[in-house]
mmCIF file of C-alpha atoms and ligand atoms in Angstrom:
data_model
loop_
_atom_site.group_PDB
_atom_site.id
_atom_site.type_symbol
_atom_site.label_atom_id
_atom_site.label_comp_id
_atom_site.label_asym_id
_atom_site.label_seq_id
_atom_site.Cartn_x
_atom_site.Cartn_y
_atom_site.Cartn_z
ATOM 1 C CA MET O 24 32.371 71.856 -239.625
ATOM 2 C CA LYS O 25 33.681 69.209 -237.329
ATOM 3 C CA LYS O 26 32.343 65.692 -237.634
ATOM 4 C CA ASP O 27 30.181 64.338 -234.833
ATOM 5 C CA PHE O 28 32.019 61.982 -232.456
ATOM 6 C CA TYR O 29 29.247 59.391 -232.616
ATOM 7 C CA GLU O 30 29.343 59.533 -236.413
ATOM 8 C CA ILE O 31 33.112 59.082 -236.413
ATOM 9 C CA LEU O 32 32.803 55.851 -234.436
ATOM 10 C CA GLY O 33 29.666 54.796 -236.312
ATOM 11 C CA ILE O 34 27.523 54.381 -233.215
ATOM 12 C CA SER O 35 24.229 55.789 -231.957
ATOM 13 C CA LYS O 36 23.945 58.358 -229.176
ATOM 14 C CA ASN O 37 22.551 55.615 -226.943
ATOM 15 C CA ALA O 38 25.637 53.411 -227.239
ATOM 16 C CA ASP O 39 26.868 52.143 -223.883
ATOM 17 C CA ALA O 40 30.472 51.998 -222.695
ATOM 18 C CA ALA O 41 31.062 48.520 -224.126
ATOM 19 C CA GLU O 42 29.743 49.514 -227.558
ATOM 20 C CA ILE O 43 31.843 52.676 -227.586
ATOM 21 C CA LYS O 44 34.942 50.690 -226.741
ATOM 22 C CA LYS O 45 34.163 48.075 -229.353
ATOM 23 C CA ALA O 46 33.565 50.688 -232.041
ATOM 24 C CA TYR O 47 36.811 52.436 -231.220
ATOM 25 C CA ARG O 48 38.768 49.223 -231.307
ATOM 26 C CA LYS O 49 37.361 48.533 -234.758
ATOM 27 C CA SER O 50 38.258 51.995 -236.101
ATOM 28 C CA ALA O 51 41.699 51.953 -234.546
ATOM 29 C CA LEU O 52 42.509 48.617 -236.127
ATOM 30 C CA LYS O 53 41.152 49.760 -239.494
ATOM 31 C CA TYR O 54 43.072 53.033 -239.618
ATOM 32 C CA HIS O 55 46.186 51.958 -237.723
ATOM 33 C CA PRO O 56 49.257 53.531 -239.386
ATOM 34 C CA ASP O 57 50.952 50.128 -239.585
ATOM 35 C CA LYS O 58 48.160 48.952 -241.841
ATOM 36 C CA ASN O 59 48.028 52.121 -243.916
ATOM 37 C CA PRO O 60 51.614 53.275 -244.382
ATOM 38 C CA GLY O 61 51.821 56.747 -245.870
ATOM 39 C CA ASP O 62 48.048 57.157 -246.057
ATOM 40 C CA LYS O 63 47.309 60.643 -244.707
ATOM 41 C CA GLU O 64 43.570 60.165 -244.708
ATOM 42 C CA ALA O 65 43.810 56.976 -242.660
ATOM 43 C CA GLU O 66 46.067 58.742 -240.194
ATOM 44 C CA GLU O 67 43.544 61.559 -239.894
ATOM 45 C CA ASN O 68 40.732 59.079 -239.279
ATOM 46 C CA PHE O 69 42.899 57.279 -236.769
ATOM 47 C CA LYS O 70 43.368 60.510 -234.819
ATOM 48 C CA LEU O 71 39.706 61.463 -235.058
ATOM 49 C CA ALA O 72 38.625 58.082 -233.714
ATOM 50 C CA ALA O 73 41.054 58.407 -230.805
ATOM 51 C CA GLU O 74 39.761 61.875 -230.044
ATOM 52 C CA ALA O 75 36.153 60.704 -230.160
ATOM 53 C CA TYR O 76 36.949 57.799 -227.879
ATOM 54 C CA GLU O 77 38.869 59.978 -225.445
ATOM 55 C CA VAL O 78 35.727 62.067 -224.953
ATOM 56 C CA LEU O 79 32.998 59.420 -225.169
ATOM 57 C CA SER O 80 34.760 56.951 -222.863
ATOM 58 C CA ASP O 81 34.888 59.514 -220.068
ATOM 59 C CA PRO O 82 31.440 59.929 -218.457
ATOM 60 C CA ASN O 83 32.092 63.584 -217.537
ATOM 61 C CA LYS O 84 33.410 64.599 -220.921
ATOM 62 C CA LYS O 85 30.665 62.613 -222.627
ATOM 63 C CA ALA O 86 27.968 64.426 -220.638
ATOM 64 C CA LYS O 87 29.488 67.793 -221.593
ATOM 65 C CA TYR O 88 29.763 66.783 -225.210
ATOM 66 C CA ASP O 89 26.183 65.494 -225.290
ATOM 67 C CA GLN O 90 24.987 68.847 -223.984
ATOM 68 C CA TYR O 91 27.213 71.356 -225.759
ATOM 69 C CA GLY O 92 28.772 69.439 -228.659
ATOM 70 C CA HIS O 93 32.261 70.356 -229.818
ATOM 71 C CA GLN O 94 31.903 73.780 -228.248
ATOM 72 C CA ALA O 95 32.316 72.127 -224.861
ATOM 73 C CA PHE O 96 35.968 71.539 -225.613
ATOM 74 C CA ASP O 97 36.856 74.623 -227.615
ATOM 75 C CA GLY O 98 38.736 77.534 -226.187
ATOM 76 C CA SER O 99 39.550 77.388 -222.539
ATOM 77 C CA GLY O 100 40.761 74.150 -221.028
ATOM 78 C CA GLY O 101 39.144 70.853 -221.757
ATOM 79 C CA PHE O 102 40.115 69.123 -224.850
ATOM 80 C CA GLY O 103 41.714 71.885 -226.911
ATOM 81 C CA GLY O 104 40.415 73.206 -230.175
ATOM 82 C CA GLY O 105 41.159 71.317 -233.361
ATOM 83 C CA HIS O 106 41.832 67.667 -233.663
ATOM 84 C CA GLY O 107 45.517 68.272 -233.223
ATOM 85 C CA GLY O 108 44.542 67.742 -229.597
ATOM 86 C CA MET O 109 46.149 64.341 -229.344
ATOM 87 C CA ASN O 110 49.504 63.223 -230.575
ATOM 88 C CA MET O 111 50.345 59.698 -231.576
ATOM 89 C CA ASP O 112 52.052 58.931 -228.273
ATOM 90 C CA ASP O 113 48.888 59.836 -226.378
ATOM 91 C CA ILE O 114 46.905 57.615 -228.655
ATOM 92 C CA PHE O 115 49.181 54.633 -228.249
ATOM 93 C CA SER O 116 49.329 55.089 -224.507
ATOM 94 C CA GLN O 117 45.542 54.641 -224.480
ATOM 95 C CA PHE O 118 45.885 51.315 -226.179
ATOM 96 C CA GLY O 119 46.865 49.344 -223.115
ATOM 97 C CA ASP O 120 43.295 49.726 -221.883
ATOM 98 C CA ILE O 121 41.672 48.954 -225.186
ATOM 99 C CA PHE O 122 43.727 46.109 -226.502
ATOM 100 C CA GLY O 123 45.078 44.687 -223.292
ATOM 101 C CA GLY O 124 48.695 45.386 -224.129
ATOM 102 C CA GLY O 125 50.770 43.630 -226.755
ATOM 103 C CA PHE O 126 49.735 46.165 -229.351
ATOM 104 C CA GLY O 127 52.739 47.988 -230.672
ATOM 105 C CA GLY O 128 53.107 51.530 -231.844
ATOM 106 C CA PHE O 129 54.563 52.461 -235.222
ATOM 107 C CA GLY O 130 56.567 49.869 -237.029
ATOM 108 C CA GLY O 131 56.934 47.676 -233.989
ATOM 109 C CA GLY O 132 54.167 45.246 -234.683
ATOM 110 C CA GLY O 133 54.661 43.677 -231.293
ATOM 111 C CA GLY O 134 58.408 43.171 -231.666
ATOM 112 C CA GLY O 135 61.103 44.830 -229.605
ATOM 113 C CA PRO O 136 61.926 44.188 -226.003
ATOM 114 C CA ARG O 137 58.968 43.391 -223.823
ATOM 115 C CA ARG O 138 58.805 44.820 -220.364
ATOM 116 C CA ALA O 139 59.296 41.984 -217.953
ATOM 117 C CA LYS O 140 56.633 41.536 -215.312
ATOM 118 C CA GLY O 141 57.525 40.374 -211.834
ATOM 119 C CA SER O 142 55.851 37.353 -210.282
ATOM 120 C CA ASN O 143 52.602 37.626 -208.344
ATOM 121 C CA LEU O 144 52.440 37.334 -204.576
ATOM 122 C CA ARG O 145 49.550 35.666 -202.774
ATOM 123 C CA ILE O 146 48.297 36.290 -199.279
ATOM 124 C CA LYS O 147 45.288 35.107 -197.313
ATOM 125 C CA VAL O 148 43.184 37.613 -195.438
ATOM 126 C CA LYS O 149 40.832 36.393 -192.713
ATOM 127 C CA LEU O 150 37.594 38.331 -192.412
ATOM 128 C CA THR O 151 34.781 38.158 -189.903
ATOM 129 C CA LEU O 152 31.193 38.172 -191.083
ATOM 130 C CA ASP O 153 30.844 41.753 -189.813
ATOM 131 C CA GLU O 154 33.832 42.846 -191.883
ATOM 132 C CA ILE O 155 32.405 41.096 -194.923
ATOM 133 C CA ALA O 156 29.031 42.751 -194.402
ATOM 134 C CA ASN O 157 30.482 46.246 -194.053
ATOM 135 C CA GLY O 158 33.559 46.117 -196.246
ATOM 136 C CA VAL O 159 36.900 46.799 -194.610
ATOM 137 C CA GLU O 160 40.335 48.198 -195.211
ATOM 138 C CA LYS O 161 43.102 45.802 -194.185
ATOM 139 C CA LYS O 162 46.774 46.509 -193.838
ATOM 140 C CA VAL O 163 48.938 43.522 -194.625
ATOM 141 C CA LYS O 164 52.692 43.002 -194.509
ATOM 142 C CA VAL O 165 54.176 41.492 -197.619
ATOM 143 C CA LYS O 166 57.739 40.552 -198.481
ATOM 144 C CA ARG O 167 58.336 41.944 -201.945
ATOM 145 C CA LYS O 168 61.297 41.443 -204.219
ATOM 146 C CA VAL O 169 62.393 44.876 -205.407
ATOM 147 C CA GLN O 170 65.379 46.242 -207.278
ATOM 148 C CA ALA O 171 68.156 47.086 -204.805
ATOM 149 C CA LYS O 172 69.117 50.714 -204.337
ATOM 150 C CA GLY O 173 71.999 51.611 -206.629
ATOM 151 C CA VAL O 174 71.530 48.702 -208.992
ATOM 152 C CA THR O 175 72.000 49.512 -212.675
ATOM 153 C CA TYR O 176 71.196 47.575 -215.804
ATOM 154 C CA LYS O 177 72.654 47.877 -219.270
ATOM 155 C CA THR O 178 71.572 46.954 -222.731
ATOM 156 C CA CYS O 179 72.002 43.279 -223.479
ATOM 157 C CA SER O 180 74.750 42.844 -226.081
ATOM 158 C CA THR O 181 73.494 39.493 -227.311
ATOM 159 C CA CYS O 182 70.297 40.983 -228.695
ATOM 160 C CA ASN O 183 71.238 44.684 -228.667
ATOM 161 C CA GLY O 184 68.319 45.369 -226.354
ATOM 162 C CA GLN O 185 65.778 43.841 -228.712
ATOM 163 C CA GLY O 186 64.913 40.966 -226.401
ATOM 164 C CA GLN O 187 64.847 38.645 -229.373
ATOM 165 C CA VAL O 188 67.436 36.961 -231.503
ATOM 166 C CA MET O 189 66.951 35.935 -235.106
ATOM 167 C CA ARG O 190 67.822 32.421 -236.056
ATOM 168 C CA VAL O 191 68.506 31.424 -239.624
ATOM 169 C CA THR O 192 68.020 27.800 -240.553
ATOM 170 C CA ASN O 193 68.434 26.111 -243.889
ATOM 171 C CA THR O 194 65.499 24.047 -244.956
ATOM 172 C CA ILE O 195 64.480 22.422 -248.208
ATOM 173 C CA LEU O 196 62.370 25.508 -248.855
ATOM 174 C CA GLY O 197 65.372 27.765 -248.478
ATOM 175 C CA ARG O 198 66.658 29.868 -245.634
ATOM 176 C CA MET O 199 64.105 30.448 -242.914
ATOM 177 C CA GLN O 200 64.360 33.205 -240.383
ATOM 178 C CA SER O 201 62.695 32.939 -237.035
ATOM 179 C CA ALA O 202 62.763 35.065 -233.891
ATOM 180 C CA SER O 203 63.197 33.623 -230.455
ATOM 181 C CA THR O 204 63.577 35.040 -226.969
ATOM 182 C CA CYS O 205 67.124 36.158 -226.197
ATOM 183 C CA PRO O 206 68.775 33.494 -224.026
ATOM 184 C CA THR O 207 71.053 36.031 -222.293
ATOM 185 C CA CYS O 208 68.491 38.533 -220.991
ATOM 186 C CA GLY O 209 65.360 36.419 -221.120
ATOM 187 C CA GLY O 210 63.605 38.899 -223.416
ATOM 188 C CA SER O 211 63.920 42.051 -221.338
ATOM 189 C CA GLY O 212 66.718 43.483 -223.480
ATOM 190 C CA GLN O 213 68.729 44.371 -220.384
ATOM 191 C CA ILE O 214 71.263 42.683 -218.168
ATOM 192 C CA LEU O 215 72.745 43.518 -214.763
ATOM 193 C CA ASP O 216 75.454 46.183 -214.777
ATOM 194 C CA LYS O 217 76.318 47.074 -211.169
ATOM 195 C CA LYS O 218 74.735 45.933 -207.953
ATOM 196 C CA PRO O 219 75.254 46.444 -204.220
ATOM 197 C CA SER O 220 76.639 43.436 -202.349
ATOM 198 C CA GLU O 221 73.411 42.576 -200.539
ATOM 199 C CA ALA O 222 71.487 42.127 -203.784
ATOM 200 C CA ASP O 223 71.039 38.749 -205.430
ATOM 201 C CA GLY O 224 72.369 37.798 -208.859
ATOM 202 C CA GLN O 225 69.675 39.815 -210.592
ATOM 203 C CA GLY O 226 70.135 42.908 -208.436
ATOM 204 C CA MET O 227 67.071 42.209 -206.311
ATOM 205 C CA VAL O 228 66.502 42.431 -202.562
ATOM 206 C CA VAL O 229 63.497 41.415 -200.427
ATOM 207 C CA GLU O 230 61.758 44.204 -198.569
ATOM 208 C CA ASP O 231 58.881 44.330 -196.108
ATOM 209 C CA GLU O 232 56.066 46.516 -197.239
ATOM 210 C CA THR O 233 52.740 47.296 -195.670
ATOM 211 C CA VAL O 234 50.016 47.281 -198.258
ATOM 212 C CA SER O 235 46.585 48.655 -197.624
ATOM 213 C CA ILE O 236 43.776 46.670 -199.222
ATOM 214 C CA LYS O 237 40.247 47.968 -199.619
ATOM 215 C CA ILE O 238 37.900 45.016 -199.435
ATOM 216 C CA PRO O 239 34.380 45.694 -200.697
ATOM 217 C CA ALA O 240 31.335 44.461 -198.804
ATOM 218 C CA GLY O 241 29.907 41.118 -199.872
ATOM 219 C CA VAL O 242 33.065 39.164 -200.675
ATOM 220 C CA VAL O 243 32.908 35.372 -200.514
ATOM 221 C CA ASP O 244 35.266 32.802 -199.016
ATOM 222 C CA GLY O 245 37.869 31.825 -201.625
ATOM 223 C CA MET O 246 37.372 34.964 -203.703
ATOM 224 C CA GLN O 247 40.557 36.543 -205.037
ATOM 225 C CA LEU O 248 41.157 40.283 -205.213
ATOM 226 C CA LYS O 249 44.005 41.769 -207.173
ATOM 227 C CA VAL O 250 46.129 44.685 -206.012
ATOM 228 C CA SER O 251 47.997 45.771 -209.114
ATOM 229 C CA ASN O 252 51.775 46.158 -209.014
ATOM 230 C CA LYS O 253 52.188 45.072 -205.386
ATOM 231 C CA GLY O 254 53.756 41.729 -206.232
ATOM 232 C CA ASN O 255 57.448 41.086 -206.876
ATOM 233 C CA ASP O 256 59.357 43.428 -209.111
ATOM 234 C CA ALA O 257 61.608 42.074 -211.856
ATOM 235 C CA PRO O 258 65.076 43.171 -212.924
ATOM 236 C CA GLY O 259 65.704 45.908 -215.479
ATOM 237 C CA ASN O 260 63.035 47.916 -217.213
ATOM 238 C CA SER O 261 60.080 46.048 -215.754
ATOM 239 C CA ILE O 262 56.763 46.301 -214.037
ATOM 240 C CA PRO O 263 55.938 44.596 -210.738
ATOM 241 C CA GLY O 264 53.608 41.620 -210.573
ATOM 242 C CA ASP O 265 50.345 41.774 -208.658
ATOM 243 C CA LEU O 266 49.386 40.988 -205.113
ATOM 244 C CA ILE O 267 46.617 38.389 -205.073
ATOM 245 C CA VAL O 268 44.498 38.563 -201.954
ATOM 246 C CA VAL O 269 42.573 35.395 -201.126
ATOM 247 C CA ILE O 270 39.541 35.938 -198.899
ATOM 248 C CA GLU O 271 39.018 33.579 -195.993
ATOM 249 C CA GLU O 272 35.778 33.851 -194.050
ATOM 250 C CA VAL O 273 36.010 33.181 -190.333
ATOM 251 C CA GLU O 274 33.029 31.173 -189.148
ATOM 252 C CA HIS O 275 30.637 33.141 -186.958
ATOM 253 C CA GLU O 276 29.690 31.771 -183.556
ATOM 254 C CA PHE O 277 25.919 31.991 -184.128
ATOM 255 C CA LEU O 278 25.276 33.052 -187.682
ATOM 256 C CA LYS O 279 25.435 30.837 -190.734
ATOM 257 C CA ARG O 280 25.978 32.502 -194.064
ATOM 258 C CA GLU O 281 24.364 31.195 -197.200
ATOM 259 C CA GLY O 282 25.138 33.454 -200.130
ATOM 260 C CA GLU O 283 23.733 36.844 -199.214
ATOM 261 C CA ASN O 284 21.352 35.426 -196.597
ATOM 262 C CA ILE O 285 22.177 34.758 -192.970
ATOM 263 C CA HIS O 286 20.558 32.063 -190.857
ATOM 264 C CA TYR O 287 20.089 32.172 -187.124
ATOM 265 C CA ASP O 288 18.717 29.402 -184.924
ATOM 266 C CA LEU O 289 16.554 30.855 -182.165
ATOM 267 C CA TYR O 290 15.606 28.639 -179.232
ATOM 268 C CA ILE O 291 12.634 29.737 -177.160
ATOM 269 C CA SER O 292 11.061 28.150 -174.114
ATOM 270 C CA PHE O 293 7.677 26.465 -174.128
ATOM 271 C CA PRO O 294 6.068 29.292 -172.100
ATOM 272 C CA GLU O 295 7.550 31.899 -174.452
ATOM 273 C CA ALA O 296 6.005 30.082 -177.395
ATOM 274 C CA VAL O 297 2.652 29.973 -175.632
ATOM 275 C CA LEU O 298 2.627 33.542 -174.292
ATOM 276 C CA GLY O 299 4.631 35.366 -176.951
ATOM 277 C CA ALA O 300 7.931 37.117 -176.265
ATOM 278 C CA SER O 301 10.405 39.792 -177.200
ATOM 279 C CA LYS O 302 13.855 38.464 -177.999
ATOM 280 C CA ASP O 303 17.208 40.038 -178.749
ATOM 281 C CA ILE O 304 18.931 38.138 -181.452
ATOM 282 C CA GLU O 305 22.406 38.240 -182.857
ATOM 283 C CA ALA O 306 22.645 39.971 -186.237
ATOM 284 C CA ILE O 307 25.264 41.639 -188.372
ATOM 285 C CA ASN O 308 26.343 44.873 -186.668
ATOM 286 C CA GLY O 309 24.838 43.981 -183.295
ATOM 287 C CA LYS O 310 21.650 42.773 -181.749
ATOM 288 C CA VAL O 311 18.173 43.123 -183.208
ATOM 289 C CA ARG O 312 14.983 42.868 -181.154
ATOM 290 C CA ILE O 313 12.194 40.760 -182.603
ATOM 291 C CA LYS O 314 8.657 40.131 -181.383
ATOM 292 C CA LEU O 315 7.207 36.645 -181.316
ATOM 293 C CA GLU O 316 3.430 36.505 -181.373
ATOM 294 C CA GLU O 317 1.711 34.269 -178.840
ATOM 295 C CA GLY O 318 1.200 30.727 -179.975
ATOM 296 C CA ILE O 319 4.186 30.792 -182.338
ATOM 297 C CA GLN O 320 4.996 27.383 -183.787
ATOM 298 C CA SER O 321 8.331 25.627 -183.736
ATOM 299 C CA GLY O 322 9.855 25.646 -187.217
ATOM 300 C CA LYS O 323 8.542 29.079 -188.089
ATOM 301 C CA ILE O 324 11.012 31.181 -190.085
ATOM 302 C CA LEU O 325 11.012 34.937 -189.567
ATOM 303 C CA ARG O 326 12.553 36.910 -192.375
ATOM 304 C CA LEU O 327 14.249 40.215 -191.537
ATOM 305 C CA LYS O 328 14.593 41.955 -194.881
ATOM 306 C CA GLY O 329 17.930 43.507 -195.729
ATOM 307 C CA LYS O 330 19.658 42.289 -192.554
ATOM 308 C CA GLY O 331 21.898 39.911 -194.480
ATOM 309 C CA ILE O 332 25.058 40.471 -196.498
ATOM 310 C CA PRO O 333 25.182 43.210 -199.159
ATOM 311 C CA SER O 334 25.540 41.989 -202.696
ATOM 312 C CA ILE O 335 29.084 42.293 -204.024
ATOM 313 C CA ASN O 336 27.664 44.133 -207.049
ATOM 314 C CA GLY O 337 26.104 46.738 -204.792
ATOM 315 C CA TYR O 338 22.519 45.737 -205.531
ATOM 316 C CA GLY O 339 20.749 45.468 -202.200
ATOM 317 C CA SER O 340 21.335 43.029 -199.366
ATOM 318 C CA GLY O 341 20.237 39.567 -198.398
ATOM 319 C CA ASP O 342 17.969 38.775 -195.448
ATOM 320 C CA LEU O 343 18.366 37.459 -191.937
ATOM 321 C CA LEU O 344 16.305 34.286 -191.515
ATOM 322 C CA VAL O 345 15.431 33.465 -187.921
ATOM 323 C CA HIS O 346 14.499 29.826 -187.397
ATOM 324 C CA VAL O 347 12.233 29.417 -184.372
ATOM 325 C CA ASN O 348 12.828 26.292 -182.297
ATOM 326 C CA VAL O 349 10.635 25.615 -179.276
ATOM 327 C CA TRP O 350 12.554 23.948 -176.504
ATOM 328 C CA THR O 351 10.685 21.092 -174.928
ATOM 329 C CA PRO O 352 11.489 20.669 -171.230
ATOM 330 C CA LYS O 353 13.234 17.365 -170.546
ATOM 331 C CA THR O 354 12.481 17.174 -166.837
ATOM 332 C CA LEU O 355 9.522 18.488 -164.843
ATOM 333 C CA ASN O 356 8.572 18.650 -161.205
ATOM 334 C CA LYS O 357 5.544 16.844 -159.849
ATOM 335 C CA GLU O 358 3.009 19.666 -160.357
ATOM 336 C CA GLN O 359 4.235 20.426 -163.856
ATOM 337 C CA LYS O 360 3.986 16.782 -164.767
ATOM 338 C CA GLN O 361 0.451 16.690 -163.371
ATOM 339 C CA PHE O 362 -0.422 19.785 -165.392
ATOM 340 C CA PHE O 363 0.671 18.236 -168.667
ATOM 341 C CA GLU O 364 -0.966 14.917 -167.878
ATOM 342 C CA ASN O 365 -4.232 16.796 -167.480
ATOM 343 C CA ALA O 366 -3.524 18.635 -170.714
ATOM 344 C CA LEU O 367 -3.216 15.415 -172.686
ATOM 345 C CA ASN O 368 -6.921 15.242 -173.242
ATOM 346 C CA ASP O 369 -7.420 19.001 -173.418
ATOM 347 C CA GLU O 370 -8.563 20.267 -176.826
ATOM 348 C CA HIS O 371 -6.245 23.343 -176.523
ATOM 349 C CA PHE O 372 -3.235 21.083 -176.787
ATOM 350 C CA VAL O 373 -4.384 19.052 -179.770
ATOM 351 C CA PRO O 374 -2.368 19.977 -182.877
ATOM 352 C CA SER O 375 -4.547 21.587 -185.512
ATOM 353 C CA PRO O 376 -2.326 23.075 -188.203
ATOM 354 C CA GLU O 377 -4.240 25.507 -190.377
ATOM 355 C CA LYS O 378 -4.194 25.137 -194.105
ATOM 356 C CA SER O 379 -2.582 28.572 -194.350
ATOM 357 C CA GLU O 380 0.388 27.447 -192.318
ATOM 358 C CA LYS O 381 3.039 26.203 -194.626
ATOM 359 C CA SER O 382 4.604 22.851 -193.983
ATOM 360 C CA PHE O 383 8.260 22.602 -193.172
ATOM 361 C CA PHE O 384 9.009 21.433 -196.696
ATOM 362 C CA GLU O 385 7.205 24.360 -198.278
ATOM 363 C CA LYS O 386 9.132 26.766 -196.063
ATOM 364 C CA VAL O 387 12.414 25.259 -197.077
ATOM 365 C CA LYS O 388 11.355 25.497 -200.700
ATOM 366 C CA ASP O 389 10.514 29.209 -200.232
ATOM 367 C CA MET O 390 13.796 29.909 -198.564
ATOM 368 C CA PHE O 391 15.845 28.745 -201.490
ATOM 369 C CA SER O 392 13.720 30.272 -204.203
HETATM 370 ZN ZN1 ZN A 152 69.238 39.981 -224.753
#
């Protein structure tokens, strides 16, 4: 009878992804072959934990396992029958995700040559408010350092490809041995062998590359997105750095962004305020028609739910807040002037704010809450 995957990792069936990962990390460290040399049982537990994690960390496999148990992976396809399903190389290749690299396989214990990583590149991408609201795919040209065609590298003879050299020093406590990065190869364990003439001293050339960047909706000015492995490459057995994309928001002509909300200043005429009106206003993705009731007051804020910027986490959108401003005429003709002079003592024109109408300060308070 095969042991239950949840039991192997010591977690409940309700464990979430973070708990599963944490439990696996714990088991893997406990049963790691480096810590238990020659211990067959530890090795078996190590493999079982890896197998359990492989299934439970994958939402599809987990769902199958939750429904059908081990049967889900027996026989045809899937995971293979017994727990010989994974070999040690598979297990260690998983570790990059779990331990964030720097976790060696057998015997290594973190020693050996490290794969050099190229430097990061940074670019700015300008986005309009519409692009930010909808998400956008941008193609950008970057100049990347890459290994020239035909370049070859060979094992560094100073460190024999280990990337490290041992230094022996005599101290009062006796001879001390310490490892330090190889000065010849800089720790990569490799040095330049042959290179084409156009390449630099490390065998690198600069190339133009067009990189496509998917920018999710809701990004914020100054935010940095990472495109893995699209930075500069490094010589020898290496991995490229990353491309860091810095978001720059282009100011909109009419709309002011404040987090996920958008503000719009609407100016209406005095007659429109008195009689009511229908107005087209600028919004994300085009115009929106709003109705103003008759007798609308200056300073009123109309909230259009969900017409703001989507949240970067994908949970809903902000609102569009329309600030109503009544435009007072600055010049009048004779009759108009006469009309308003008569109105001065007219009860219809005397301000009488109702208790239910919120003051400007209360509105502002609401807006930010
Ligand atoms: Zn070296």
